[in-house]
Amino acid sequence: MSPISPARFLLIFCLSSAKHLSVSKQLFADVTSNKLTREHDGSQGLWSYHGVAVESHARQTDFIYNSDLLTSAGSRHRDIASTVYPTMGLTSDQDPVFQRYLILQARVVGIDGFLVEWGFMNHSSDDALRSFLDLTQDIPSFRIAVNWCDHWLTTELKNQSYEQVITAFHANLQYLMDTLYSSQQGLRHENSPVIFLFGGGLTSQQLRDIQALPLHLPPGAKSPFWIGSFLNFAATPELWAEWGSLLNGTFGWAPLVEKLTSANMTEWDYYGDTDDAVQYQANVSRFGRGCVSAGECVLWCGSVSPGFDNRGCAAWGRKLRFIPRHDFQNPERSTYDAQWEFHINAASSAEYIIVPTMNDFPEATPILPIMESSLQSLYSTSKYASIWKGQSIDTRWVGLPGEWYHLYKAMQFYNRTAGINVSALEEILEHAGRAIGRGSTQTASYLLMSAKKLLDDNVQPSVRQENLTLTVPGPAMAFSVPPSLLNGSYVINKTAKLFLRMSENTAAPLRKCNFKGLLRFQFQTLDHDLSYLRVTSSTRYTSEGRRLLKFFVSKGLVEEASHQATSEYSVEADRSEVCKIYTGKDENSVWQNATVPLYKQNQAWDHSATHGSDLVFGTNGHFLVRNISLEFTMYSLR
């Protein structure tokens, strides 16, 4: 399929506007909630990952990503669990400011709502769901639904009886009715709450038994519409024969292509090209149209996805797959654009189109800005959504939410500097965020210009910066317990740790000032298997303030030093943890450089760690460490 020419673009836009004025077409983006940051959460979440694609036959199946590691200049994270790098740097999916950015970015490019990847009550994904509901209360037209990842809950209930599984799922379904679908933001179609079911967890009999139980519906609502993923419920006649009577429709996802890779593509098991991605959309469309025409479906949803590469998550233990973001033969042809053009050229009957995804970096499917192509996927979303929906969307403002986010984060940073008043800046940014949310982008642009001027002319000039470098050992950073040495390097093992204490003359100003810090050292593993080196610090946060965040995968995750496949990945939101660096069997006897960030929110420098220390190096294996230093930029009122 060739790209749309400017003349044809205008013609299609006019025809779409005339033909579809009476049809309510809606665009949704899938959002994830599993990537965290040390700064906001005390954990990196799935920005870091260590796993094995146990079902793969690719050249490399064992992956270790240490997102704590920065480049030597400290300017960006150099080892994240993704093959594409976020232009915005690492962000926390649980940060309300970032969540608000996602909503504003969606609004600007014509996305009408989110499908939140959701597991169950009290799961970390439920925190995100509740936050999105709170943040969209003043945007009445924005809709929220769940992409129910039912395999997460079946994993959680793996040791429970059949009856207990049914009861738990029904309780979670009722919870959704009482919370999400009782709100004005909850997505309804023909007044029925819409539940997107991803599949891979429940059996058809289990879903039938859950649906048979009585359900208290929101006022005025009809019974839920269950929309199942094409991949797990409708990709074959046999699947639909099993599930069709339980579902009200289907939705497309990132294209699944199973062409075996050639000899020069040893990184993956399967690959697809741009034409394969378009053919996938054609297959979903053909099924969806036929299903609705036959009266078997109420709704079908197309999809558009920018590419795929699941090495960032070790394929969740399964096969490694790849779909490029641009055509192999024609690099100017975008895989994302080609799928959009299919839906427009084919006059797709889909009432909803889903973007998988807004922010899933481990599978390399985000439309958020990436270093490789900046804002291109967002511009494409804005452009094609305007044609498909027959609406005018101004692409000039695509970058506006990103400007808002960076200014808001700068405001938050300077707010941690004693004596700096950012209330005026915060007020302007709050007004700008609300203006973007209601579509007043021109007003928001003026407000952001005012905010930047206030930051540049008033806030930043009132801040004094002072640089500080500490070497170990030295008068400012010494050992609180004599270290074990081997050939001039520090020995770290299960019984020997390294305890560093900062002098009070140095620590007192750090406690008083805001700061940005870097910890530098070199390390070498003496192990022949997976092991980790962990640095912790004194912190103001107690153990009671820690949270256990759970994420679920299918299999292949490596837990600590074991290569045993598992289905659960838990991380502790522990602000005492400065970094946790994993090494594999191929890294033995190689000295590596480490530069990791230090945060004002986490490190207390109050000598309250073990043995009166401030930093502790520990491990579950055997490491050597040398050349330790710390660098700080301290910020205070002039």
XYZ file of C-alpha atoms in Angstrom:
638
model
C 0.000 0.000 0.000
C 1.510 3.319 -1.049
C 1.454 6.382 1.239
C -1.441 8.830 0.934
C -0.635 11.785 -1.332
C -1.508 15.320 -0.131
C -4.346 15.569 -2.661
C -5.767 12.186 -1.661
C -5.356 13.115 2.021
C -7.580 16.180 1.470
C -10.128 14.186 -0.544
C -10.366 11.452 2.079
C -10.704 14.029 4.833
C -13.626 15.691 3.062
C -15.324 12.388 2.265
C -14.803 11.147 5.826
C -16.234 14.340 7.237
C -19.350 14.048 5.105
C -19.844 10.317 5.500
C -19.203 9.889 9.198
C -20.743 12.915 10.850
C -23.482 10.719 12.293
C -21.078 7.975 13.466
C -19.326 8.357 16.783
C -15.830 7.024 16.149
C -13.521 6.845 19.147
C -9.786 6.324 19.513
C -8.355 4.651 22.622
C -4.791 4.029 23.756
C -3.643 1.202 26.012
C -1.632 2.347 29.052
C 0.618 0.322 31.337
C 1.553 1.023 34.957
C 4.632 -1.102 35.631
C 7.558 1.264 35.015
C 8.735 3.161 38.083
C 11.601 5.436 39.120
C 13.851 5.588 42.142
C 13.019 9.267 42.496
C 9.245 8.813 42.681
C 8.773 5.233 43.881
C 12.024 3.931 45.350
C 12.175 1.311 42.586
C 12.781 1.160 38.847
C 9.947 -1.318 38.273
C 10.164 -2.835 34.811
C 12.658 -0.292 33.495
C 15.029 -2.892 34.952
C 14.559 -6.534 34.067
C 16.372 -9.835 34.095
C 14.725 -12.710 32.282
C 15.128 -15.636 29.922
C 13.122 -16.267 26.762
C 12.977 -19.966 27.566
C 10.902 -20.850 24.488
C 13.168 -18.967 22.095
C 15.844 -20.321 19.763
C 17.362 -16.911 19.046
C 21.064 -16.171 19.421
C 20.523 -14.470 22.789
C 17.777 -15.575 25.122
C 19.113 -14.381 28.496
C 18.616 -10.650 29.067
C 19.777 -8.410 31.909
C 18.819 -4.732 31.959
C 20.124 -2.472 34.726
C 18.317 0.835 34.402
C 20.078 2.231 37.492
C 23.198 2.673 35.366
C 23.776 6.075 33.773
C 26.159 7.182 31.066
C 29.488 8.454 32.387
C 28.218 12.042 32.110
C 25.120 11.081 34.102
C 22.899 12.467 31.351
C 20.767 9.416 30.576
C 20.130 5.826 31.624
C 22.208 3.517 29.460
C 20.736 0.069 30.061
C 16.937 0.121 30.120
C 14.570 -2.772 29.426
C 13.570 -1.532 25.987
C 15.018 -1.386 22.500
C 13.675 2.172 22.103
C 14.669 5.016 24.396
C 12.170 7.563 25.772
C 12.969 11.127 24.750
C 11.580 12.259 28.110
C 13.945 9.975 30.022
C 12.697 7.489 32.589
C 9.290 8.324 34.022
C 7.088 6.681 36.640
C 3.767 5.250 35.475
C 2.535 5.740 39.053
C 3.433 9.441 39.162
C 0.228 11.557 38.980
C 2.153 14.273 37.110
C 3.197 11.791 34.428
C -0.294 10.300 34.347
C -1.675 13.784 33.840
C 0.830 14.316 31.035
C -0.418 11.110 29.370
C -3.990 12.397 29.513
C -3.040 15.807 28.106
C -0.928 14.215 25.378
C -3.846 11.984 24.444
C -6.215 14.941 24.307
C -3.954 16.929 22.000
C -3.576 14.150 19.399
C -7.232 13.092 19.296
C -7.234 10.093 21.652
C -10.612 9.863 23.409
C -9.711 7.615 26.325
C -7.484 4.936 27.849
C -7.609 1.191 28.228
C -5.786 0.687 31.521
C -4.013 -2.667 31.710
C -5.626 -3.921 34.909
C -5.276 -7.001 37.071
C -7.361 -6.911 40.222
C -8.177 -4.986 43.390
C -5.155 -3.863 45.432
C -2.833 -4.611 42.515
C -0.499 -1.785 41.489
C -2.490 -1.417 38.256
C -5.543 -0.559 40.363
C -3.628 2.355 41.884
C -3.144 3.673 38.361
C -6.786 3.113 37.442
C -8.028 5.059 40.449
C -5.578 7.870 39.752
C -6.684 8.169 36.113
C -10.296 8.375 37.260
C -9.410 11.156 39.670
C -7.340 13.080 37.113
C -10.018 13.009 34.407
C -12.952 14.218 36.503
C -12.768 17.665 34.914
C -12.552 16.219 31.372
C -16.081 14.813 30.924
C -15.501 13.575 27.370
C -12.479 11.432 28.299
C -13.317 7.759 28.809
C -11.595 5.020 30.789
C -11.977 1.259 30.385
C -9.945 -1.693 31.597
C -7.952 -4.032 29.461
C -8.460 -6.850 31.935
C -5.282 -8.917 32.014
C -7.088 -11.909 33.459
C -3.952 -14.045 33.527
C -2.572 -11.812 36.296
C -5.418 -12.775 38.615
C -5.381 -16.452 37.645
C -1.672 -16.419 38.489
C -2.410 -14.827 41.860
C -5.042 -17.525 42.503
C -3.036 -20.480 41.181
C -3.313 -22.425 44.461
C -7.014 -21.708 44.994
C -9.954 -24.004 44.257
C -12.162 -23.619 41.199
C -14.936 -22.072 43.285
C -12.521 -19.615 44.900
C -11.300 -18.487 41.475
C -14.873 -17.848 40.303
C -15.710 -15.982 43.492
C -12.573 -13.810 43.272
C -13.165 -12.886 39.633
C -16.796 -12.063 40.309
C -15.804 -9.876 43.274
C -13.379 -7.990 41.030
C -16.032 -7.616 38.344
C -18.429 -6.174 40.905
C -15.662 -3.856 42.096
C -15.296 -2.507 38.560
C -19.044 -1.926 38.345
C -19.024 -0.087 41.686
C -16.020 2.118 40.885
C -14.954 2.621 37.271
C -18.262 1.962 35.544
C -20.279 3.932 38.088
C -18.257 7.034 37.221
C -18.923 9.400 34.346
C -15.575 8.423 32.805
C -16.324 4.678 32.635
C -16.724 3.620 28.998
C -20.188 2.471 28.002
C -21.437 1.360 24.604
C -25.202 1.466 24.126
C -25.282 2.079 27.900
C -23.436 -1.180 28.642
C -20.088 -1.037 30.498
C -17.391 -2.183 28.077
C -14.854 -4.672 29.447
C -11.900 -5.499 27.226
C -10.688 -8.993 28.120
C -7.147 -9.745 27.023
C -7.272 -13.493 27.659
C -4.762 -16.173 28.499
C -6.052 -16.644 32.042
C -9.679 -17.720 32.368
C -11.086 -20.791 30.674
C -14.311 -20.473 28.713
C -16.165 -22.435 31.401
C -14.843 -20.138 34.106
C -16.002 -17.049 32.222
C -19.407 -18.657 31.664
C -19.740 -19.349 35.393
C -18.677 -15.805 36.300
C -21.204 -14.291 33.906
C -23.956 -16.472 35.367
C -23.582 -14.925 38.830
C -25.792 -11.939 39.724
C -24.195 -8.542 39.202
C -25.264 -5.219 40.700
C -25.060 -2.787 37.822
C -24.519 0.978 37.993
C -27.755 3.019 37.878
C -29.257 2.914 34.411
C -26.621 0.547 33.025
C -27.284 -2.603 31.031
C -25.290 -5.821 31.312
C -21.593 -5.465 30.426
C -20.295 -5.945 26.906
C -17.315 -8.314 26.917
C -14.890 -7.543 24.093
C -12.170 -10.185 23.712
C -8.784 -9.773 22.060
C -8.624 -11.138 18.528
C -5.407 -12.980 19.371
C -6.835 -15.060 22.208
C -10.504 -15.393 21.237
C -11.104 -14.994 17.508
C -7.926 -15.597 15.492
C -9.159 -19.068 14.442
C -12.641 -20.529 13.863
C -11.979 -22.976 16.684
C -11.286 -20.168 19.158
C -14.425 -18.271 18.223
C -16.512 -21.450 18.364
C -15.381 -21.852 21.973
C -15.671 -18.229 23.084
C -18.063 -16.474 20.731
C -21.217 -17.135 22.729
C -19.593 -15.474 25.778
C -18.350 -12.332 24.044
C -19.952 -9.307 22.408
C -17.081 -8.467 20.097
C -13.340 -8.433 19.512
C -10.450 -5.984 19.436
C -7.175 -5.926 17.561
C -3.775 -5.640 19.172
C -0.141 -5.303 18.128
C 0.084 -7.480 14.983
C 1.086 -11.078 15.668
C 3.136 -12.432 12.772
C 4.768 -15.855 12.726
C 7.191 -15.779 9.814
C 10.405 -17.577 10.712
C 13.429 -15.316 10.702
C 16.119 -15.726 8.084
C 19.729 -16.639 8.818
C 20.742 -12.977 9.151
C 18.051 -12.197 11.764
C 19.320 -14.264 14.672
C 18.006 -11.833 17.322
C 14.417 -13.113 16.959
C 12.403 -16.247 16.242
C 9.686 -14.538 14.189
C 9.465 -11.303 12.273
C 6.967 -9.362 10.237
C 7.206 -6.399 7.897
C 4.918 -3.445 7.256
C 2.783 -5.425 4.790
C 2.307 -8.156 7.407
C 1.111 -5.557 9.911
C -1.431 -4.267 7.378
C -2.539 -7.825 6.583
C -3.155 -8.426 10.276
C -5.469 -5.406 10.345
C -7.247 -6.760 7.279
C -7.782 -10.101 9.024
C -9.237 -8.442 12.141
C -11.392 -6.167 9.987
C -12.744 -9.030 7.909
C -13.670 -10.993 11.014
C -15.161 -7.959 12.750
C -17.340 -6.912 9.823
C -18.597 -10.444 9.359
C -19.246 -10.929 13.056
C -21.310 -7.734 13.331
C -23.162 -8.483 10.083
C -24.048 -11.960 11.343
C -25.360 -10.524 14.617
C -22.743 -12.399 16.632
C -20.951 -9.201 17.694
C -22.109 -5.810 18.866
C -18.739 -4.161 18.444
C -15.352 -4.757 16.885
C -12.267 -2.617 17.331
C -9.395 -2.131 14.934
C -5.888 -1.296 16.090
C -2.791 0.582 14.970
C 0.615 -0.181 16.488
C 3.976 1.427 15.690
C 6.152 -1.702 15.769
C 7.197 -4.514 18.082
C 10.373 -5.888 19.669
C 9.963 -7.874 22.878
C 13.626 -8.334 23.749
C 13.146 -5.678 26.427
C 11.036 -8.124 28.443
C 12.748 -11.318 27.257
C 9.468 -12.046 25.418
C 7.917 -12.771 28.836
C 9.650 -16.161 28.428
C 8.147 -16.944 25.039
C 9.325 -16.449 21.446
C 11.212 -13.323 20.444
C 9.351 -11.316 17.782
C 10.092 -8.255 15.716
C 8.110 -5.846 13.559
C 10.113 -2.775 12.494
C 8.806 0.753 12.885
C 9.581 1.377 9.206
C 9.391 -0.747 6.083
C 12.484 -2.867 5.400
C 12.555 -1.834 1.724
C 11.298 1.726 2.097
C 12.515 3.395 5.326
C 10.268 6.381 4.614
C 7.189 4.178 4.972
C 6.020 3.978 8.582
C 4.480 0.729 9.840
C 2.192 2.779 12.070
C 1.066 5.051 9.234
C 0.448 2.095 6.923
C -2.039 0.550 9.372
C -3.839 3.880 9.731
C -4.020 4.174 5.955
C -5.552 0.715 5.747
C -8.417 1.675 8.063
C -9.018 4.891 6.121
C -8.629 3.497 2.599
C -10.767 0.449 3.401
C -13.505 2.632 4.945
C -13.177 0.448 8.036
C -16.447 -0.178 9.858
C -14.700 -0.175 13.242
C -16.320 2.243 15.675
C -13.277 2.125 17.933
C -9.594 1.992 17.078
C -7.125 1.012 19.789
C -3.484 2.063 19.949
C -1.358 -0.611 21.627
C 0.293 1.198 23.189
C 0.714 4.639 24.684
C 3.678 3.773 26.907
C 4.732 0.106 26.793
C 8.489 0.377 26.344
C 9.487 -3.246 27.181
C 7.731 -4.447 23.993
C 8.835 -1.324 22.069
C 5.263 -0.316 21.194
C 4.944 3.230 22.627
C 3.678 6.163 20.593
C 5.275 8.473 23.158
C 8.343 10.358 21.928
C 11.426 8.169 21.467
C 14.972 9.196 20.649
C 14.810 7.362 17.336
C 11.902 9.361 15.865
C 10.971 12.040 18.411
C 7.301 13.110 18.098
C 6.596 11.341 14.803
C 4.121 8.750 16.103
C 2.200 11.472 17.935
C 2.032 13.609 14.792
C 0.791 10.594 12.839
C -1.858 9.885 15.480
C -3.101 13.458 15.257
C -3.081 13.475 11.463
C -4.857 10.176 10.873
C -7.276 10.471 13.778
C -8.528 13.703 12.240
C -9.241 11.929 8.943
C -10.747 8.797 10.466
C -13.050 10.671 12.824
C -13.859 13.460 10.392
C -12.634 16.076 12.846
C -10.133 18.881 12.602
C -7.129 18.364 14.900
C -4.405 21.019 14.994
C -1.015 19.304 14.866
C 0.799 22.478 15.988
C 0.190 21.595 19.619
C 1.457 17.996 19.669
C 4.526 18.935 21.736
C 2.641 21.154 24.196
C 1.978 18.498 26.901
C 5.667 17.553 26.923
C 6.604 21.190 27.558
C 4.079 21.282 30.388
C 5.524 18.108 31.935
C 9.136 19.293 31.887
C 8.230 22.677 33.366
C 6.127 20.994 36.069
C 9.008 18.701 36.982
C 11.386 21.655 37.136
C 8.927 23.428 39.416
C 8.773 20.381 41.699
C 12.563 20.187 41.822
C 13.035 23.821 42.829
C 10.229 23.466 45.356
C 12.554 21.143 47.294
C 15.083 23.958 47.665
C 14.580 25.716 51.003
C 13.494 29.315 50.666
C 12.508 29.120 46.987
C 8.869 30.107 46.402
C 7.401 28.459 43.310
C 3.727 29.047 44.111
C 3.264 31.526 41.239
C 4.924 29.128 38.805
C 2.782 26.245 40.043
C -0.398 28.286 39.625
C 0.445 29.135 36.007
C 1.222 25.484 35.236
C -2.021 24.327 36.828
C -3.946 26.771 34.624
C -1.977 25.603 31.581
C -2.753 21.942 32.313
C -6.453 22.666 32.637
C -6.363 24.678 29.405
C -4.806 21.776 27.490
C -7.357 19.406 29.013
C -10.307 21.449 27.770
C -8.779 22.010 24.338
C -7.717 25.646 24.809
C -4.258 24.988 23.382
C -3.550 28.564 22.272
C -4.199 29.794 25.808
C -2.065 26.964 27.207
C 0.794 27.933 24.884
C 0.797 31.510 26.181
C 0.666 30.264 29.773
C 3.616 27.927 29.221
C 5.633 30.752 27.698
C 4.865 32.785 30.820
C 5.842 29.870 33.042
C 9.170 29.418 31.242
C 9.923 33.135 31.527
C 9.121 33.059 35.244
C 11.377 30.030 35.687
C 14.244 31.586 33.704
C 13.997 35.136 35.036
C 12.912 34.686 38.653
C 13.236 31.160 40.019
C 16.566 29.972 38.589
C 18.465 33.250 39.258
C 17.498 33.007 42.931
C 19.234 29.629 43.262
C 22.915 29.204 44.101
C 24.735 26.082 42.873
C 27.809 24.553 44.481
C 29.692 21.482 43.272
C 31.186 18.924 45.625
C 33.300 15.823 44.873
C 34.154 13.176 47.481
C 36.658 10.366 47.021
C 36.747 7.137 49.041
C 38.480 6.816 51.347
C 38.893 10.427 52.369
C 38.196 12.834 55.198
C 34.643 13.439 53.962
C 33.759 9.786 53.215
C 35.434 7.053 55.234
C 34.766 3.478 56.341
C 32.709 2.931 59.462
C 33.942 -0.690 59.507
C 37.372 -1.684 58.142
C 36.883 -3.206 54.665
C 38.123 -6.549 53.355
C 40.739 -6.058 50.650
C 42.060 -8.130 47.743
C 44.853 -6.694 45.598
C 43.805 -3.179 46.540
C 40.082 -3.706 45.780
C 37.243 -4.017 48.260
C 35.778 -7.501 48.714
C 31.965 -7.696 48.803
C 30.300 -11.037 49.519
C 27.539 -12.495 51.670
C 29.535 -11.946 54.849
C 31.694 -8.964 53.889
C 29.983 -5.658 53.168
C 31.327 -2.182 52.627
C 30.123 0.504 55.051
C 30.775 4.165 54.189
C 30.107 7.080 56.518
C 30.006 10.726 55.467
C 31.549 13.260 57.804
C 29.027 15.400 59.643
C 30.647 18.586 58.290
C 29.792 17.390 54.768
C 26.477 15.724 55.583
C 24.906 18.704 57.362
C 24.904 20.988 54.277
C 23.587 18.122 52.129
C 20.686 17.585 54.489
C 19.914 21.296 54.383
C 20.268 21.812 50.615
C 18.532 20.356 47.630
C 20.941 18.345 45.491
C 21.563 16.185 42.461
C 24.126 13.480 43.048
C 26.115 10.749 41.349
C 27.778 7.706 42.865
C 30.633 6.331 40.765
C 32.559 3.101 41.195
C 34.024 0.166 39.324
C 32.929 -3.386 40.002
C 33.829 -6.904 38.981
C 31.854 -10.066 39.599
C 33.649 -13.251 40.632
C 30.518 -15.367 40.101
C 29.723 -17.688 37.223
C 25.963 -17.223 37.376
C 23.422 -14.462 37.837
C 24.152 -12.334 40.895
C 23.690 -8.746 41.999
C 25.568 -5.929 43.664
C 23.314 -3.750 45.811
C 23.973 -0.330 47.320
C 21.685 0.980 50.075
C 21.661 4.203 52.015
C 20.428 5.817 55.168
C 16.965 7.177 54.466
C 14.144 9.025 56.167
C 11.672 6.351 55.083
C 10.969 3.482 57.461
C 10.189 -0.106 56.492
C 6.512 0.641 57.145
C 6.611 3.098 54.246
C 7.633 0.433 51.745
C 5.181 -1.016 49.258
C 5.310 -4.324 47.472
C 4.414 -3.827 43.826
C 3.482 -6.899 41.813
C 3.701 -7.452 38.089
C 2.845 -10.647 36.307
C 4.383 -12.297 33.265
C 3.796 -15.628 31.624
C 7.112 -17.303 32.321
C 10.813 -16.953 31.919
C 11.524 -14.380 34.613
C 14.713 -14.952 36.535
C 14.384 -14.304 40.272
C 17.605 -13.386 42.055
C 20.281 -16.069 41.412
C 17.884 -18.725 40.143
C 17.159 -19.434 36.479
C 13.864 -20.984 37.450
C 10.883 -19.830 35.393
C 8.230 -18.017 37.356
C 5.083 -16.044 36.650
C 5.298 -13.316 39.287
C 7.624 -10.349 39.542
C 7.521 -8.351 42.759
C 9.510 -5.231 43.523
C 9.746 -3.494 46.842
C 9.393 0.255 46.805
C 12.407 0.732 49.066
C 13.911 4.220 49.115
C 16.982 2.985 50.945
C 18.013 1.136 47.778
C 20.368 3.283 45.683
C 20.905 0.655 42.992
C 20.748 -3.058 42.328
C 23.006 -4.173 39.487
C 22.705 -7.696 38.083
C 25.522 -9.463 36.284
C 25.429 -12.620 34.181
C 27.720 -15.562 33.673
C 29.545 -13.925 30.737
C 30.695 -10.936 32.790
C 33.107 -12.768 35.104
C 36.499 -11.081 35.646
C 35.598 -7.958 33.663
C 35.839 -4.581 35.383
C 32.804 -2.422 34.682
C 32.083 1.234 35.326
C 29.004 2.248 37.279
C 27.473 5.716 37.521
C 24.189 5.805 39.450
C 22.017 8.732 40.606
C 21.508 9.914 44.192
C 18.247 11.651 45.124
C 17.336 14.184 47.786
C 14.045 12.351 48.357
C 15.801 9.077 49.200
C 19.237 9.605 50.730
C 19.204 11.119 54.239
C 22.952 11.321 55.046
C 22.078 11.011 58.725
C 24.383 8.036 59.516
C 21.404 5.818 60.379
C 22.313 2.803 58.228
C 24.046 -0.251 59.697
C 27.158 0.543 61.777
C 26.362 4.257 61.674
C 26.989 4.368 57.933
C 25.404 6.271 55.053
C 26.099 3.892 52.147
C 26.325 0.096 52.260
C 27.583 -2.163 49.454
C 26.194 -5.717 49.656
C 25.627 -8.711 47.394
C 24.196 -12.202 47.157
C 27.390 -13.348 45.436
C 31.038 -12.312 45.205
C 32.207 -8.918 43.904
C 35.215 -6.639 43.911
C 34.726 -2.848 44.033
C 37.214 -0.001 43.566
C 37.551 3.701 42.685
C 34.488 4.926 44.619
C 33.580 8.617 44.437
C 30.546 10.842 44.917
C 29.629 14.036 43.083
C 26.988 16.541 44.133
C 25.507 19.729 42.786
C 23.930 21.479 45.776
C 21.136 24.027 45.361
C 20.299 26.716 47.920
C 18.781 30.189 48.121
C 21.204 32.949 47.084
